[in-house]
CSV table of C-alpha atoms in Angstrom, one decimal:
chain,number,residue,atom,x,y,z
A,1,GLU,CA,21.7,-11.2,19.1
A,2,ALA,CA,22.4,-11.5,14.6
A,3,ASP,CA,20.2,-15.2,13.2
A,4,ILE,CA,21.8,-15.2,9.6
A,5,TYR,CA,23.5,-18.8,8.7
A,6,GLN,CA,26.0,-20.0,5.7
A,7,THR,CA,26.2,-22.6,4.2
A,8,PRO,CA,28.4,-24.6,3.8
A,9,ARG,CA,31.0,-23.0,6.0
A,10,TYR,CA,34.5,-24.1,4.5
A,11,LEU,CA,34.2,-25.9,0.3
A,12,VAL,CA,36.6,-27.1,-1.4
A,13,ILE,CA,36.1,-27.9,-6.0
A,14,GLY,CA,37.3,-28.3,-8.5
A,15,THR,CA,37.0,-25.9,-11.9
A,16,GLY,CA,34.2,-25.4,-13.9
A,17,LYS,CA,32.1,-26.6,-10.9
A,18,LYS,CA,28.5,-25.3,-10.2
A,19,ILE,CA,28.2,-23.8,-6.9
A,20,THR,CA,25.5,-22.3,-4.7
A,21,LEU,CA,26.1,-20.8,-1.0
A,22,GLU,CA,23.7,-20.8,1.1
A,23,CYS,CA,22.2,-17.9,3.3
A,24,SER,CA,19.6,-17.5,5.8
A,25,GLN,CA,18.2,-15.3,7.9
A,26,THR,CA,15.2,-15.3,10.9
A,27,MET,CA,15.8,-12.0,11.6
A,28,GLY,CA,13.0,-11.1,8.8
A,29,HIS,CA,15.1,-7.8,8.0
A,30,ASP,CA,14.5,-7.4,4.7
A,31,LYS,CA,17.2,-6.0,2.7
A,32,MET,CA,20.1,-8.5,2.8
A,33,TYR,CA,23.4,-8.9,0.5
A,34,TRP,CA,26.8,-11.2,-0.2
A,35,TYR,CA,30.1,-9.5,-0.1
A,36,GLN,CA,33.3,-11.1,-1.2
A,37,GLN,CA,36.8,-10.2,0.9
A,38,ASP,CA,40.4,-11.1,0.1
A,39,PRO,CA,42.1,-11.8,3.7
A,40,GLY,CA,43.6,-7.6,4.6
A,41,MET,CA,41.1,-6.1,1.9
A,42,GLU,CA,38.2,-4.2,2.3
A,43,LEU,CA,34.9,-6.7,1.1
A,44,HIS,CA,33.4,-5.7,-2.4
A,45,LEU,CA,29.7,-5.9,-2.8
A,46,ILE,CA,28.6,-8.5,-5.2
A,47,HIS,CA,24.7,-8.7,-5.2
A,48,TYR,CA,22.1,-7.2,-3.1
A,49,SER,CA,18.5,-7.7,-2.1
A,50,TYR,CA,16.0,-5.0,-1.6
A,51,GLY,CA,12.8,-7.6,-1.0
A,52,VAL,CA,11.1,-10.4,-1.9
A,53,ASN,CA,11.6,-10.1,-6.6
A,54,SER,CA,14.5,-7.9,-5.2
A,55,THR,CA,17.8,-8.3,-6.6
A,56,GLU,CA,20.7,-6.3,-8.4
A,57,LYS,CA,24.3,-6.0,-8.6
A,58,GLY,CA,26.8,-4.8,-7.2
A,59,ASP,CA,30.0,-4.3,-8.2
A,60,LEU,CA,31.5,-8.1,-9.4
A,61,SER,CA,28.4,-10.0,-9.9
A,62,SER,CA,29.5,-10.1,-13.4
A,63,GLU,CA,30.1,-14.2,-12.5
A,64,SER,CA,27.5,-15.1,-10.0
A,65,THR,CA,23.3,-15.0,-9.8
A,66,VAL,CA,21.0,-15.0,-6.5
A,67,SER,CA,17.5,-14.9,-6.5
A,68,ARG,CA,15.1,-14.0,-3.7
A,69,ILE,CA,12.4,-15.9,-3.8
A,70,ARG,CA,11.5,-15.6,0.1
A,71,THR,CA,11.8,-13.0,2.9
A,72,GLU,CA,14.8,-15.6,4.7
A,73,HIS,CA,16.7,-17.2,1.4
A,74,PHE,CA,19.1,-15.5,-0.2
A,75,PRO,CA,21.3,-18.3,-2.4
A,76,LEU,CA,24.8,-17.3,-4.5
A,77,THR,CA,25.4,-19.2,-7.3
A,78,LEU,CA,28.2,-19.1,-9.2
A,79,GLU,CA,27.7,-21.1,-12.7
A,80,SER,CA,31.4,-22.3,-13.5
A,81,ALA,CA,33.4,-22.1,-11.0
A,82,ARG,CA,37.4,-20.6,-11.2
A,83,PRO,CA,40.6,-20.1,-9.5
A,84,SER,CA,40.3,-16.8,-9.6
A,85,HIS,CA,36.6,-17.4,-7.2
A,86,THR,CA,38.5,-18.5,-4.9
A,87,SER,CA,37.9,-15.6,-1.4
A,88,GLN,CA,35.6,-15.6,1.2
A,89,TYR,CA,31.9,-15.0,0.4
A,90,LEU,CA,30.0,-13.1,3.1
A,91,CYS,CA,26.3,-13.1,3.8
A,92,ALA,CA,24.2,-9.6,5.7
A,93,SER,CA,21.7,-8.4,5.8
A,94,SER,CA,19.7,-5.6,7.4
A,95,GLU,CA,16.3,-4.6,8.5
A,96,GLY,CA,16.4,-0.9,6.6
A,97,THR,CA,18.5,1.5,4.5
A,98,SER,CA,18.3,4.5,7.4
A,99,GLY,CA,19.8,5.8,10.4
A,100,GLU,CA,21.5,3.6,12.3
A,101,GLU,CA,20.0,0.2,10.5
A,102,LYS,CA,23.7,-2.1,10.4
A,103,LEU,CA,24.7,-5.1,8.8
A,104,PHE,CA,24.5,-8.6,10.2
A,105,PHE,CA,26.5,-11.1,9.7
A,106,GLY,CA,26.9,-14.5,8.8
A,107,SER,CA,30.4,-15.9,9.4
A,108,GLY,CA,30.7,-17.1,6.4
A,109,THR,CA,31.8,-19.3,3.7
A,110,GLN,CA,35.7,-20.1,3.1
A,111,LEU,CA,35.5,-21.1,-1.0
A,112,SER,CA,38.9,-22.7,-2.8
A,113,VAL,CA,38.5,-23.4,-6.3
A,114,LEU,CA,41.5,-26.0,-7.7
I,1,GLY,CA,33.5,8.3,-6.7
I,2,GLN,CA,34.1,6.3,-3.6
I,3,ASN,CA,37.3,6.2,-1.3
I,4,ILE,CA,38.0,5.1,1.9
I,5,ASP,CA,41.2,4.8,3.5
I,6,GLN,CA,42.5,3.5,7.2
I,7,PRO,CA,46.4,2.4,8.2
I,8,THR,CA,47.0,-0.7,7.7
I,9,GLU,CA,48.8,-2.1,11.2
I,10,MET,CA,49.0,-0.8,14.5
I,11,THR,CA,50.6,-2.3,17.4
I,12,ALA,CA,49.7,-0.6,21.0
I,13,THR,CA,49.7,-1.9,24.4
I,14,GLU,CA,47.7,-4.0,26.3
I,15,GLY,CA,45.5,-1.1,29.4
I,16,ALA,CA,47.1,1.2,26.6
I,17,ILE,CA,44.6,3.6,24.2
I,18,VAL,CA,45.0,3.9,20.4
I,19,GLN,CA,43.0,5.1,17.8
I,20,ILE,CA,42.7,4.2,14.6
I,21,ASN,CA,41.9,7.1,11.8
I,22,CYS,CA,39.3,7.2,9.0
I,23,THR,CA,39.2,9.1,6.4
I,24,TYR,CA,36.6,9.0,2.9
I,25,GLN,CA,35.3,10.0,-0.1
I,26,THR,CA,32.7,10.0,-1.4
I,27,SER,CA,29.4,11.3,-3.3
I,28,GLY,CA,26.1,11.2,-0.9
I,29,PHE,CA,27.8,10.1,2.6
I,30,ASN,CA,24.9,9.3,4.8
I,31,GLY,CA,26.3,7.4,7.8
I,32,LEU,CA,29.7,5.9,8.9
I,33,PHE,CA,30.1,2.9,10.9
I,34,TRP,CA,32.5,0.9,12.4
I,35,TYR,CA,33.0,-2.8,12.5
I,36,GLN,CA,35.2,-5.3,14.7
I,37,GLN,CA,36.9,-8.0,12.5
I,38,HIS,CA,38.6,-11.1,14.8
I,39,ALA,CA,40.3,-13.1,12.4
I,40,GLY,CA,38.5,-16.5,10.3
I,41,GLU,CA,35.1,-14.7,12.0
I,42,ALA,CA,32.4,-12.4,10.1
I,43,PRO,CA,31.6,-8.4,11.6
I,44,THR,CA,30.7,-7.2,14.2
I,45,PHE,CA,29.0,-3.8,14.3
I,46,LEU,CA,30.6,-1.7,17.0
I,47,SER,CA,29.6,2.0,16.7
I,48,TYR,CA,27.9,4.7,14.0
I,49,ASN,CA,28.1,8.4,13.3
I,50,VAL,CA,25.9,10.5,10.8
I,51,LEU,CA,26.2,13.8,12.6
I,52,ASP,CA,29.5,15.4,13.4
I,53,GLY,CA,31.1,14.8,17.0
I,54,LEU,CA,32.1,11.8,19.3
I,55,GLU,CA,30.2,8.9,20.1
I,56,GLU,CA,30.7,7.4,23.3
I,57,LYS,CA,29.9,3.6,24.1
I,58,GLY,CA,32.1,2.0,27.2
I,59,ARG,CA,35.7,1.3,26.3
I,60,PHE,CA,35.2,2.4,22.5
I,61,SER,CA,34.0,5.9,21.4
I,62,SER,CA,33.6,6.9,17.4
I,63,PHE,CA,34.1,10.7,15.9
I,64,LEU,CA,33.1,12.2,12.4
I,65,SER,CA,34.4,15.4,10.9
I,66,ARG,CA,31.8,15.2,8.2
I,67,SER,CA,33.6,18.7,6.4
I,68,LYS,CA,37.0,16.9,5.8
I,69,GLY,CA,35.7,13.5,5.4
I,70,TYR,CA,37.8,11.9,9.0
I,71,SER,CA,36.3,9.8,11.5
I,72,TYR,CA,38.1,7.3,13.5
I,73,LEU,CA,37.7,5.1,16.6
I,74,LEU,CA,39.6,5.3,20.4
I,75,LEU,CA,39.4,2.2,22.4
I,76,LYS,CA,41.0,2.8,25.3
I,77,GLU,CA,42.2,0.3,28.3
I,78,LEU,CA,43.0,-2.2,25.1
I,79,GLN,CA,42.6,-5.6,26.0
I,80,MET,CA,43.8,-8.8,23.6
I,81,LYS,CA,40.7,-9.8,23.0
I,82,ASP,CA,40.9,-6.7,20.5
I,83,SER,CA,43.6,-7.2,18.9
I,84,ALA,CA,41.0,-7.8,15.5
I,85,SER,CA,40.4,-5.8,12.2
I,86,TYR,CA,38.9,-2.7,12.2
I,87,LEU,CA,37.1,-1.8,9.5
I,88,CYS,CA,35.1,1.6,8.2
I,89,ALA,CA,32.3,1.9,6.4
I,90,VAL,CA,30.7,4.2,5.0
I,91,ARG,CA,26.7,4.6,3.9
I,92,ASP,CA,26.0,6.0,0.8
I,93,GLN,CA,23.3,7.1,-0.4
I,94,ASP,CA,23.9,7.6,-4.3
I,95,TYR,CA,25.7,4.0,-4.6
I,96,GLY,CA,21.6,2.4,-3.2
I,97,GLN,CA,22.3,3.5,-0.1
I,98,ASN,CA,24.8,0.2,0.1
I,99,PHE,CA,27.6,0.9,2.7
I,100,VAL,CA,31.4,0.8,1.4
I,101,PHE,CA,34.2,-0.6,3.7
I,102,GLY,CA,37.7,0.4,3.6
I,103,PRO,CA,40.7,-1.8,3.7
I,104,GLY,CA,40.6,-2.0,7.4
I,105,THR,CA,43.1,-1.4,9.8
I,106,ARG,CA,44.4,-4.6,12.1
I,107,LEU,CA,44.9,-4.1,15.5
I,108,SER,CA,47.8,-5.8,17.5
I,109,VAL,CA,47.5,-5.3,21.3
I,110,LEU,CA,50.4,-6.8,22.8
I,111,PRO,CA,51.2,-7.5,26.5
């Protein structure tokens, strides 16, 4: 049902590296999101977008950036990775923001910063 | 502010019924969602409530009381594959129509 893809699935990198997590969806959804989730903890909103050329900050946005040049693509960039960035990153999309407009999630990127 | 509470862990027996509770405090309630998340996988949608009452969908039902800020997810005829985390999430119109997630309840179904 859900066609939303994240790459890489796993990533291990050193401190200070710049990384980009990729997310693409083929459902034509306008709204897209990035969440961070630590084991056993709630999802925290990092960034979201209402559509092309729209990007908004969530609760944990200060150390990352996003872009939305095409409807289907919503990459997340960490300019300088730190061990505190070690976490699971989940990309999601939704058709809208009303009614039963549920989130569709990608499989996630598990990031480890050494 | 926003706050969602759920029990951290629950255990139940195969074939039984289990109820997972969720209480929430948000300023701009605009729908409550339940998601299922198996270990190492992405969350998947289970149910949606925006009006008070019970919504039934096969073995799963979800209840909402907006005046009490309370919801529950009811799972009947438990199966081993129901072992997962269950996430309660509220869409908040005062939060850009975004979702606030609870910490999740990890359910273990025992034979």
